[in-house]
Amino acid sequence: MTFRKILAALGLTLALSPLANAVPILGGNIFVTETGNVTATYLGHTAGYTNELYLYLPSNGLGIIFNNHTTPVGTTFDLGSFTAGTELVFAIHVLNTDETFYSGDASRNADGIAHAVVDTEYSADAAYVGFEDLFGGGDRDYDDVKFSFTNIGTTEVPEPAPLALFALGLLGLGLARRKHS
């Protein structure tokens, strides 16, 4: 493999890496993007269990935002004003099992599994969040409580960095080539 081919492959990897962020992020943390109000819109559910959605952090005493069996689709709820950069942690309480699951990193949940998926490319002015309501991840469809928010963004949960793995591969290739010279 020539050095030009290696550079071309690296360039292609870097050029396509933003496309990876265009898909929903499992376990993504949710942050307010600009100081101001955050509004939630209920998008529906496919769950047999009854779930109540709360804003867990920052604690603000809002109580139940949506109930997936009683809230009409399209209902909006003003969560209030937040400073840019504030992390919003949402929780669903599953009434049938008395379990609670949180958005963000899997370590927040008793089963060690991420229970919310976040898609910041959902629309031009809103991000989508979907929850899974079964301990152990259930069917992992993340549509048991679905809602969108204005004025939020996300960060990915750190995973093994593909670019770092690619760089290690290049290093190994270079060392192997050097050894044969």
Short mmCIF file of N, CA and C in Angstrom, two decimals, residues 13-174:
data_model
loop_
_atom_site.label_atom_id
_atom_site.label_comp_id
_atom_site.label_asym_id
_atom_site.label_seq_id
_atom_site.Cartn_x
_atom_site.Cartn_y
_atom_site.Cartn_z
N THR A 13 -11.69 8.99 5.75
CA THR A 13 -12.19 8.74 7.11
C THR A 13 -12.54 10.05 7.81
N LEU A 14 -11.66 11.02 7.72
CA LEU A 14 -11.92 12.32 8.35
C LEU A 14 -13.09 13.04 7.70
N ALA A 15 -13.21 12.94 6.38
CA ALA A 15 -14.30 13.62 5.68
C ALA A 15 -15.65 13.03 6.02
N LEU A 16 -15.72 11.73 6.22
CA LEU A 16 -17.00 11.07 6.50
C LEU A 16 -17.35 11.02 7.98
N SER A 17 -16.41 11.35 8.86
CA SER A 17 -16.69 11.25 10.29
C SER A 17 -17.83 12.13 10.77
N PRO A 18 -18.09 13.34 10.21
CA PRO A 18 -19.26 14.10 10.66
C PRO A 18 -20.57 13.39 10.37
N LEU A 19 -20.61 12.52 9.36
CA LEU A 19 -21.84 11.80 9.04
C LEU A 19 -22.23 10.84 10.16
N ALA A 20 -21.25 10.40 10.93
CA ALA A 20 -21.55 9.49 12.03
C ALA A 20 -22.40 10.17 13.10
N ASN A 21 -22.31 11.49 13.21
CA ASN A 21 -23.08 12.22 14.21
C ASN A 21 -24.50 12.49 13.76
N ALA A 22 -24.87 12.11 12.54
CA ALA A 22 -26.21 12.39 12.03
C ALA A 22 -27.20 11.30 12.43
N VAL A 23 -26.75 10.32 13.17
CA VAL A 23 -27.65 9.25 13.61
C VAL A 23 -27.94 9.42 15.09
N PRO A 24 -29.01 8.82 15.57
CA PRO A 24 -29.31 8.91 17.01
C PRO A 24 -28.16 8.37 17.85
N ILE A 25 -27.95 8.99 19.01
CA ILE A 25 -26.85 8.63 19.89
C ILE A 25 -27.42 7.96 21.13
N LEU A 26 -27.11 6.70 21.32
CA LEU A 26 -27.55 5.97 22.50
C LEU A 26 -26.70 6.41 23.68
N GLY A 27 -27.34 6.85 24.74
CA GLY A 27 -26.61 7.28 25.93
C GLY A 27 -26.03 8.67 25.81
N GLY A 28 -26.49 9.46 24.84
CA GLY A 28 -25.99 10.82 24.69
C GLY A 28 -26.46 11.71 25.83
N ASN A 29 -25.58 12.59 26.29
CA ASN A 29 -25.94 13.56 27.31
C ASN A 29 -26.61 14.75 26.64
N ILE A 30 -27.60 15.33 27.30
CA ILE A 30 -28.41 16.40 26.72
C ILE A 30 -28.03 17.73 27.37
N PHE A 31 -27.67 18.71 26.53
CA PHE A 31 -27.26 20.03 27.03
C PHE A 31 -28.08 21.13 26.39
N VAL A 32 -28.33 22.19 27.17
CA VAL A 32 -28.99 23.38 26.65
C VAL A 32 -27.99 24.09 25.75
N THR A 33 -28.39 24.45 24.52
CA THR A 33 -27.45 25.05 23.58
C THR A 33 -27.34 26.57 23.73
N GLU A 34 -28.44 27.23 24.04
CA GLU A 34 -28.43 28.69 24.23
C GLU A 34 -29.22 29.03 25.48
N THR A 35 -28.78 30.03 26.22
CA THR A 35 -29.53 30.45 27.40
C THR A 35 -30.94 30.83 26.98
N GLY A 36 -31.92 30.24 27.64
CA GLY A 36 -33.32 30.50 27.31
C GLY A 36 -34.20 29.32 27.64
N ASN A 37 -35.43 29.39 27.18
CA ASN A 37 -36.41 28.36 27.50
C ASN A 37 -36.20 27.09 26.68
N VAL A 38 -36.56 25.98 27.30
CA VAL A 38 -36.56 24.67 26.65
C VAL A 38 -38.01 24.19 26.65
N THR A 39 -38.49 23.79 25.49
CA THR A 39 -39.87 23.32 25.35
C THR A 39 -39.86 21.87 24.90
N ALA A 40 -40.69 21.05 25.54
CA ALA A 40 -40.82 19.64 25.19
C ALA A 40 -42.14 19.42 24.47
N THR A 41 -42.13 18.51 23.48
CA THR A 41 -43.34 18.12 22.76
C THR A 41 -43.46 16.60 22.82
N TYR A 42 -44.62 16.12 23.26
CA TYR A 42 -44.85 14.68 23.36
C TYR A 42 -45.15 14.11 21.98
N LEU A 43 -44.42 13.04 21.60
CA LEU A 43 -44.55 12.46 20.26
C LEU A 43 -45.23 11.09 20.24
N GLY A 44 -45.56 10.54 21.40
CA GLY A 44 -46.27 9.27 21.42
C GLY A 44 -45.47 8.15 22.07
N HIS A 45 -45.96 6.91 21.91
CA HIS A 45 -45.34 5.74 22.53
C HIS A 45 -45.80 4.47 21.82
N THR A 46 -45.08 3.39 22.09
CA THR A 46 -45.53 2.06 21.65
C THR A 46 -45.53 1.10 22.82
N ALA A 47 -45.43 1.62 24.04
CA ALA A 47 -45.28 0.78 25.23
C ALA A 47 -46.61 0.28 25.77
N GLY A 48 -46.56 -0.93 26.29
CA GLY A 48 -47.70 -1.46 27.03
C GLY A 48 -47.68 -0.95 28.46
N TYR A 49 -46.47 -0.72 28.99
CA TYR A 49 -46.32 -0.20 30.34
C TYR A 49 -46.64 1.29 30.37
N THR A 50 -47.02 1.76 31.55
CA THR A 50 -47.30 3.19 31.74
C THR A 50 -46.06 3.86 32.30
N ASN A 51 -45.60 4.91 31.62
CA ASN A 51 -44.38 5.62 31.98
C ASN A 51 -44.67 7.10 32.21
N GLU A 52 -44.01 7.66 33.21
CA GLU A 52 -44.10 9.09 33.47
C GLU A 52 -42.72 9.70 33.25
N LEU A 53 -42.68 10.78 32.50
CA LEU A 53 -41.43 11.46 32.20
C LEU A 53 -41.24 12.62 33.16
N TYR A 54 -40.02 12.74 33.70
CA TYR A 54 -39.65 13.81 34.61
C TYR A 54 -38.35 14.45 34.14
N LEU A 55 -38.13 15.70 34.55
CA LEU A 55 -36.81 16.31 34.45
C LEU A 55 -36.15 16.03 35.79
N TYR A 56 -35.15 15.16 35.80
CA TYR A 56 -34.49 14.75 37.04
C TYR A 56 -33.48 15.79 37.51
N LEU A 57 -32.63 16.25 36.59
CA LEU A 57 -31.64 17.30 36.90
C LEU A 57 -31.62 18.32 35.77
N PRO A 58 -31.48 19.59 36.03
CA PRO A 58 -31.50 20.17 37.37
C PRO A 58 -32.88 20.07 37.99
N SER A 59 -32.90 19.82 39.27
CA SER A 59 -34.16 19.66 39.99
C SER A 59 -34.91 20.99 40.00
N ASN A 60 -36.17 20.96 39.56
CA ASN A 60 -36.93 22.22 39.51
C ASN A 60 -38.37 22.07 39.96
N GLY A 61 -38.75 20.93 40.47
CA GLY A 61 -40.09 20.74 41.00
C GLY A 61 -41.20 20.72 39.97
N LEU A 62 -40.87 20.44 38.71
CA LEU A 62 -41.91 20.42 37.67
C LEU A 62 -42.87 19.25 37.82
N GLY A 63 -42.42 18.16 38.39
CA GLY A 63 -43.26 16.97 38.48
C GLY A 63 -43.33 16.26 37.15
N ILE A 64 -44.45 15.58 36.92
CA ILE A 64 -44.62 14.80 35.69
C ILE A 64 -44.73 15.75 34.50
N ILE A 65 -43.90 15.51 33.48
CA ILE A 65 -43.99 16.29 32.24
C ILE A 65 -45.01 15.64 31.32
N PHE A 66 -44.83 14.34 31.07
CA PHE A 66 -45.76 13.59 30.23
C PHE A 66 -46.02 12.21 30.83
N ASN A 67 -47.22 11.69 30.64
CA ASN A 67 -47.56 10.30 30.93
C ASN A 67 -47.86 9.68 29.58
N ASN A 68 -47.17 8.59 29.24
CA ASN A 68 -47.29 8.05 27.89
C ASN A 68 -48.66 7.47 27.55
N HIS A 69 -49.54 7.27 28.53
CA HIS A 69 -50.87 6.74 28.23
C HIS A 69 -51.98 7.78 28.33
N THR A 70 -51.69 8.93 28.94
CA THR A 70 -52.76 9.93 29.11
C THR A 70 -52.48 11.24 28.40
N THR A 71 -51.23 11.50 28.03
CA THR A 71 -50.89 12.76 27.37
C THR A 71 -51.18 12.66 25.88
N PRO A 72 -51.96 13.59 25.34
CA PRO A 72 -52.22 13.58 23.89
C PRO A 72 -50.95 13.90 23.09
N VAL A 73 -50.75 13.19 21.99
CA VAL A 73 -49.62 13.46 21.10
C VAL A 73 -49.70 14.91 20.64
N GLY A 74 -48.56 15.59 20.64
CA GLY A 74 -48.49 16.99 20.24
C GLY A 74 -48.55 17.96 21.40
N THR A 75 -48.80 17.46 22.61
CA THR A 75 -48.83 18.32 23.79
C THR A 75 -47.44 18.91 24.02
N THR A 76 -47.38 20.22 24.30
CA THR A 76 -46.10 20.87 24.59
C THR A 76 -46.05 21.26 26.06
N PHE A 77 -44.82 21.37 26.56
CA PHE A 77 -44.60 21.70 27.96
C PHE A 77 -43.36 22.57 28.04
N ASP A 78 -43.48 23.75 28.64
CA ASP A 78 -42.34 24.65 28.82
C ASP A 78 -41.60 24.25 30.09
N LEU A 79 -40.37 23.80 29.93
CA LEU A 79 -39.58 23.36 31.08
C LEU A 79 -38.94 24.52 31.83
N GLY A 80 -39.00 25.72 31.27
CA GLY A 80 -38.41 26.88 31.92
C GLY A 80 -37.14 27.32 31.23
N SER A 81 -36.48 28.28 31.85
CA SER A 81 -35.27 28.88 31.28
C SER A 81 -34.03 28.26 31.92
N PHE A 82 -33.03 27.99 31.08
CA PHE A 82 -31.79 27.40 31.54
C PHE A 82 -30.61 28.14 30.91
N THR A 83 -29.48 28.09 31.59
CA THR A 83 -28.25 28.67 31.08
C THR A 83 -27.62 27.73 30.05
N ALA A 84 -27.04 28.30 29.00
CA ALA A 84 -26.35 27.49 27.99
C ALA A 84 -25.33 26.58 28.67
N GLY A 85 -25.27 25.33 28.22
CA GLY A 85 -24.33 24.37 28.77
C GLY A 85 -24.88 23.53 29.91
N THR A 86 -26.07 23.87 30.41
CA THR A 86 -26.68 23.09 31.49
C THR A 86 -27.06 21.71 30.98
N GLU A 87 -26.64 20.67 31.70
CA GLU A 87 -27.05 19.32 31.32
C GLU A 87 -28.46 19.07 31.86
N LEU A 88 -29.31 18.52 31.00
CA LEU A 88 -30.65 18.12 31.39
C LEU A 88 -30.68 16.60 31.45
N VAL A 89 -31.02 16.06 32.61
CA VAL A 89 -31.13 14.61 32.77
C VAL A 89 -32.61 14.30 32.96
N PHE A 90 -33.15 13.53 32.03
CA PHE A 90 -34.55 13.14 32.09
C PHE A 90 -34.66 11.73 32.66
N ALA A 91 -35.81 11.45 33.25
CA ALA A 91 -36.06 10.13 33.81
C ALA A 91 -37.46 9.69 33.45
N ILE A 92 -37.61 8.38 33.24
CA ILE A 92 -38.96 7.82 33.14
C ILE A 92 -39.14 6.90 34.34
N HIS A 93 -40.30 7.03 34.95
CA HIS A 93 -40.68 6.11 36.03
C HIS A 93 -41.72 5.17 35.44
N VAL A 94 -41.42 3.87 35.49
CA VAL A 94 -42.31 2.85 34.94
C VAL A 94 -43.26 2.41 36.06
N LEU A 95 -44.52 2.80 35.95
CA LEU A 95 -45.48 2.52 37.02
C LEU A 95 -45.70 1.02 37.23
N ASN A 96 -45.67 0.23 36.17
CA ASN A 96 -45.93 -1.21 36.26
C ASN A 96 -44.85 -1.97 37.03
N THR A 97 -43.60 -1.50 36.95
CA THR A 97 -42.48 -2.22 37.58
C THR A 97 -41.83 -1.42 38.70
N ASP A 98 -42.24 -0.17 38.87
CA ASP A 98 -41.67 0.74 39.86
C ASP A 98 -40.17 0.97 39.65
N GLU A 99 -39.74 0.93 38.39
CA GLU A 99 -38.34 1.19 38.06
C GLU A 99 -38.22 2.56 37.42
N THR A 100 -37.04 3.16 37.58
CA THR A 100 -36.77 4.47 36.99
C THR A 100 -35.51 4.36 36.15
N PHE A 101 -35.56 4.94 34.95
CA PHE A 101 -34.41 4.94 34.04
C PHE A 101 -34.11 6.38 33.63
N TYR A 102 -32.81 6.66 33.42
CA TYR A 102 -32.35 8.02 33.17
C TYR A 102 -31.73 8.17 31.79
N SER A 103 -31.80 9.37 31.27
CA SER A 103 -31.11 9.68 30.01
C SER A 103 -29.62 9.79 30.30
N GLY A 104 -28.82 9.73 29.25
CA GLY A 104 -27.38 9.85 29.41
C GLY A 104 -26.70 8.51 29.57
N ASP A 105 -25.56 8.55 30.20
CA ASP A 105 -24.68 7.39 30.32
C ASP A 105 -25.36 6.21 31.01
N ALA A 106 -25.02 5.01 30.57
CA ALA A 106 -25.59 3.77 31.11
C ALA A 106 -25.36 3.62 32.61
N SER A 107 -24.29 4.21 33.13
CA SER A 107 -23.97 4.07 34.56
C SER A 107 -25.02 4.70 35.46
N ARG A 108 -25.88 5.53 34.90
CA ARG A 108 -26.95 6.15 35.70
C ARG A 108 -28.09 5.18 36.00
N ASN A 109 -28.14 4.07 35.30
CA ASN A 109 -29.24 3.12 35.44
C ASN A 109 -28.81 1.87 36.20
N ALA A 110 -29.73 1.34 37.00
CA ALA A 110 -29.43 0.18 37.86
C ALA A 110 -28.97 -1.04 37.06
N ASP A 111 -29.42 -1.17 35.81
CA ASP A 111 -29.03 -2.32 34.99
C ASP A 111 -27.77 -2.07 34.17
N GLY A 112 -27.19 -0.87 34.28
CA GLY A 112 -25.97 -0.56 33.56
C GLY A 112 -26.14 -0.42 32.06
N ILE A 113 -27.38 -0.15 31.63
CA ILE A 113 -27.68 -0.03 30.20
C ILE A 113 -28.24 1.36 29.92
N ALA A 114 -27.81 1.97 28.81
CA ALA A 114 -28.38 3.26 28.40
C ALA A 114 -29.83 3.03 27.99
N HIS A 115 -30.73 3.86 28.48
CA HIS A 115 -32.16 3.69 28.22
C HIS A 115 -32.75 4.79 27.35
N ALA A 116 -31.93 5.73 26.89
CA ALA A 116 -32.46 6.81 26.05
C ALA A 116 -31.55 7.02 24.85
N VAL A 117 -32.18 7.29 23.72
CA VAL A 117 -31.48 7.63 22.49
C VAL A 117 -31.81 9.08 22.16
N VAL A 118 -30.81 9.83 21.68
CA VAL A 118 -30.98 11.25 21.38
C VAL A 118 -30.58 11.49 19.93
N ASP A 119 -31.42 12.22 19.20
CA ASP A 119 -31.13 12.55 17.80
C ASP A 119 -31.26 14.06 17.63
N THR A 120 -30.12 14.74 17.53
CA THR A 120 -30.14 16.20 17.37
C THR A 120 -30.41 16.61 15.93
N GLU A 121 -30.47 15.66 15.01
CA GLU A 121 -30.77 15.95 13.61
C GLU A 121 -32.24 15.70 13.29
N TYR A 122 -33.07 15.53 14.31
CA TYR A 122 -34.49 15.22 14.15
C TYR A 122 -35.20 16.25 13.29
N SER A 123 -34.98 17.52 13.58
CA SER A 123 -35.53 18.61 12.77
C SER A 123 -34.62 19.82 12.91
N ALA A 124 -34.91 20.87 12.17
CA ALA A 124 -34.05 22.05 12.18
C ALA A 124 -34.01 22.72 13.55
N ASP A 125 -35.09 22.62 14.32
CA ASP A 125 -35.14 23.35 15.59
C ASP A 125 -35.46 22.47 16.80
N ALA A 126 -35.39 21.17 16.66
CA ALA A 126 -35.70 20.29 17.80
C ALA A 126 -34.87 19.02 17.75
N ALA A 127 -34.64 18.45 18.92
CA ALA A 127 -33.96 17.17 19.04
C ALA A 127 -34.96 16.13 19.53
N TYR A 128 -34.77 14.89 19.11
CA TYR A 128 -35.66 13.78 19.47
C TYR A 128 -35.03 12.97 20.60
N VAL A 129 -35.86 12.53 21.54
CA VAL A 129 -35.41 11.62 22.59
C VAL A 129 -36.43 10.48 22.68
N GLY A 130 -35.93 9.25 22.73
CA GLY A 130 -36.79 8.09 22.90
C GLY A 130 -36.26 7.22 24.02
N PHE A 131 -37.14 6.70 24.86
CA PHE A 131 -36.76 5.87 26.01
C PHE A 131 -37.16 4.41 25.82
N GLU A 132 -36.37 3.54 26.41
CA GLU A 132 -36.69 2.11 26.57
C GLU A 132 -37.08 1.91 28.03
N ASP A 133 -38.21 1.23 28.28
CA ASP A 133 -38.74 1.15 29.64
C ASP A 133 -38.58 -0.21 30.34
N LEU A 134 -37.80 -1.11 29.78
CA LEU A 134 -37.64 -2.43 30.40
C LEU A 134 -36.24 -2.62 30.98
N PHE A 135 -36.17 -3.13 32.19
CA PHE A 135 -34.90 -3.45 32.84
C PHE A 135 -34.13 -4.43 31.96
N GLY A 136 -32.84 -4.19 31.81
CA GLY A 136 -32.02 -5.04 30.96
C GLY A 136 -32.07 -4.64 29.50
N GLY A 137 -32.78 -3.58 29.18
CA GLY A 137 -32.83 -3.08 27.81
C GLY A 137 -34.02 -3.55 27.00
N GLY A 138 -34.71 -4.60 27.47
CA GLY A 138 -35.91 -5.06 26.77
C GLY A 138 -35.65 -5.29 25.29
N ASP A 139 -36.52 -4.75 24.46
CA ASP A 139 -36.38 -4.92 23.01
C ASP A 139 -35.51 -3.83 22.38
N ARG A 140 -35.06 -2.88 23.18
CA ARG A 140 -34.16 -1.80 22.74
C ARG A 140 -34.68 -1.05 21.52
N ASP A 141 -35.99 -0.80 21.53
CA ASP A 141 -36.56 -0.03 20.42
C ASP A 141 -36.61 1.47 20.71
N TYR A 142 -36.44 1.86 21.95
CA TYR A 142 -36.36 3.26 22.37
C TYR A 142 -37.54 4.09 21.87
N ASP A 143 -38.73 3.49 21.92
CA ASP A 143 -39.93 4.23 21.51
C ASP A 143 -41.07 4.08 22.53
N ASP A 144 -40.71 3.75 23.77
CA ASP A 144 -41.73 3.57 24.80
C ASP A 144 -42.24 4.91 25.34
N VAL A 145 -41.43 5.93 25.27
CA VAL A 145 -41.82 7.33 25.50
C VAL A 145 -41.00 8.13 24.51
N LYS A 146 -41.67 8.89 23.64
CA LYS A 146 -40.97 9.66 22.60
C LYS A 146 -41.34 11.13 22.74
N PHE A 147 -40.33 12.00 22.67
CA PHE A 147 -40.58 13.43 22.77
C PHE A 147 -39.48 14.18 22.06
N SER A 148 -39.73 15.45 21.80
CA SER A 148 -38.70 16.31 21.20
C SER A 148 -38.53 17.54 22.08
N PHE A 149 -37.38 18.19 21.93
CA PHE A 149 -37.06 19.38 22.71
C PHE A 149 -36.47 20.44 21.81
N THR A 150 -36.77 21.67 22.13
CA THR A 150 -36.09 22.78 21.47
C THR A 150 -34.92 23.20 22.35
N ASN A 151 -33.93 23.81 21.74
CA ASN A 151 -32.80 24.43 22.44
C ASN A 151 -31.93 23.42 23.18
N ILE A 152 -31.77 22.20 22.63
CA ILE A 152 -30.84 21.26 23.25
C ILE A 152 -29.93 20.64 22.20
N GLY A 153 -28.79 20.18 22.66
CA GLY A 153 -27.83 19.45 21.85
C GLY A 153 -27.36 18.27 22.68
N THR A 154 -26.39 17.53 22.17
CA THR A 154 -25.92 16.34 22.87
C THR A 154 -24.43 16.16 22.69
N THR A 155 -23.87 15.34 23.51
CA THR A 155 -22.50 14.86 23.32
C THR A 155 -22.57 13.35 23.35
N GLU A 156 -21.70 12.73 22.60
CA GLU A 156 -21.68 11.27 22.57
C GLU A 156 -21.02 10.73 23.83
N VAL A 157 -21.47 9.56 24.23
CA VAL A 157 -20.81 8.84 25.30
C VAL A 157 -19.50 8.33 24.72
N PRO A 158 -18.37 8.57 25.40
CA PRO A 158 -17.09 8.13 24.84
C PRO A 158 -17.06 6.63 24.61
N GLU A 159 -16.65 6.26 23.41
CA GLU A 159 -16.46 4.86 23.04
C GLU A 159 -15.06 4.74 22.47
N PRO A 160 -14.59 3.53 22.20
CA PRO A 160 -13.27 3.42 21.58
C PRO A 160 -13.22 4.28 20.32
N ALA A 161 -12.28 5.17 20.27
CA ALA A 161 -12.21 6.13 19.17
C ALA A 161 -11.79 5.45 17.88
N PRO A 162 -12.66 5.45 16.86
CA PRO A 162 -12.31 4.82 15.59
C PRO A 162 -11.08 5.45 14.94
N LEU A 163 -10.93 6.75 15.08
CA LEU A 163 -9.78 7.40 14.48
C LEU A 163 -8.49 6.94 15.16
N ALA A 164 -8.51 6.77 16.48
CA ALA A 164 -7.33 6.30 17.20
C ALA A 164 -6.99 4.87 16.76
N LEU A 165 -8.01 4.04 16.59
CA LEU A 165 -7.77 2.68 16.11
C LEU A 165 -7.19 2.69 14.70
N PHE A 166 -7.70 3.58 13.87
CA PHE A 166 -7.18 3.71 12.51
C PHE A 166 -5.71 4.14 12.55
N ALA A 167 -5.40 5.10 13.43
CA ALA A 167 -4.02 5.58 13.55
C ALA A 167 -3.09 4.46 14.02
N LEU A 168 -3.56 3.64 14.96
CA LEU A 168 -2.75 2.51 15.40
C LEU A 168 -2.51 1.52 14.26
N GLY A 169 -3.53 1.32 13.44
CA GLY A 169 -3.38 0.45 12.28
C GLY A 169 -2.34 0.99 11.32
N LEU A 170 -2.37 2.31 11.09
CA LEU A 170 -1.37 2.93 10.22
C LEU A 170 0.03 2.79 10.80
N LEU A 171 0.14 2.96 12.11
CA LEU A 171 1.43 2.82 12.77
C LEU A 171 1.95 1.39 12.59
N GLY A 172 1.07 0.42 12.81
CA GLY A 172 1.46 -0.98 12.62
C GLY A 172 1.88 -1.27 11.20
N LEU A 173 1.14 -0.70 10.24
CA LEU A 173 1.47 -0.88 8.83
C LEU A 173 2.83 -0.27 8.52
N GLY A 174 3.08 0.90 9.09
CA GLY A 174 4.37 1.55 8.88
C GLY A 174 5.51 0.76 9.47
#
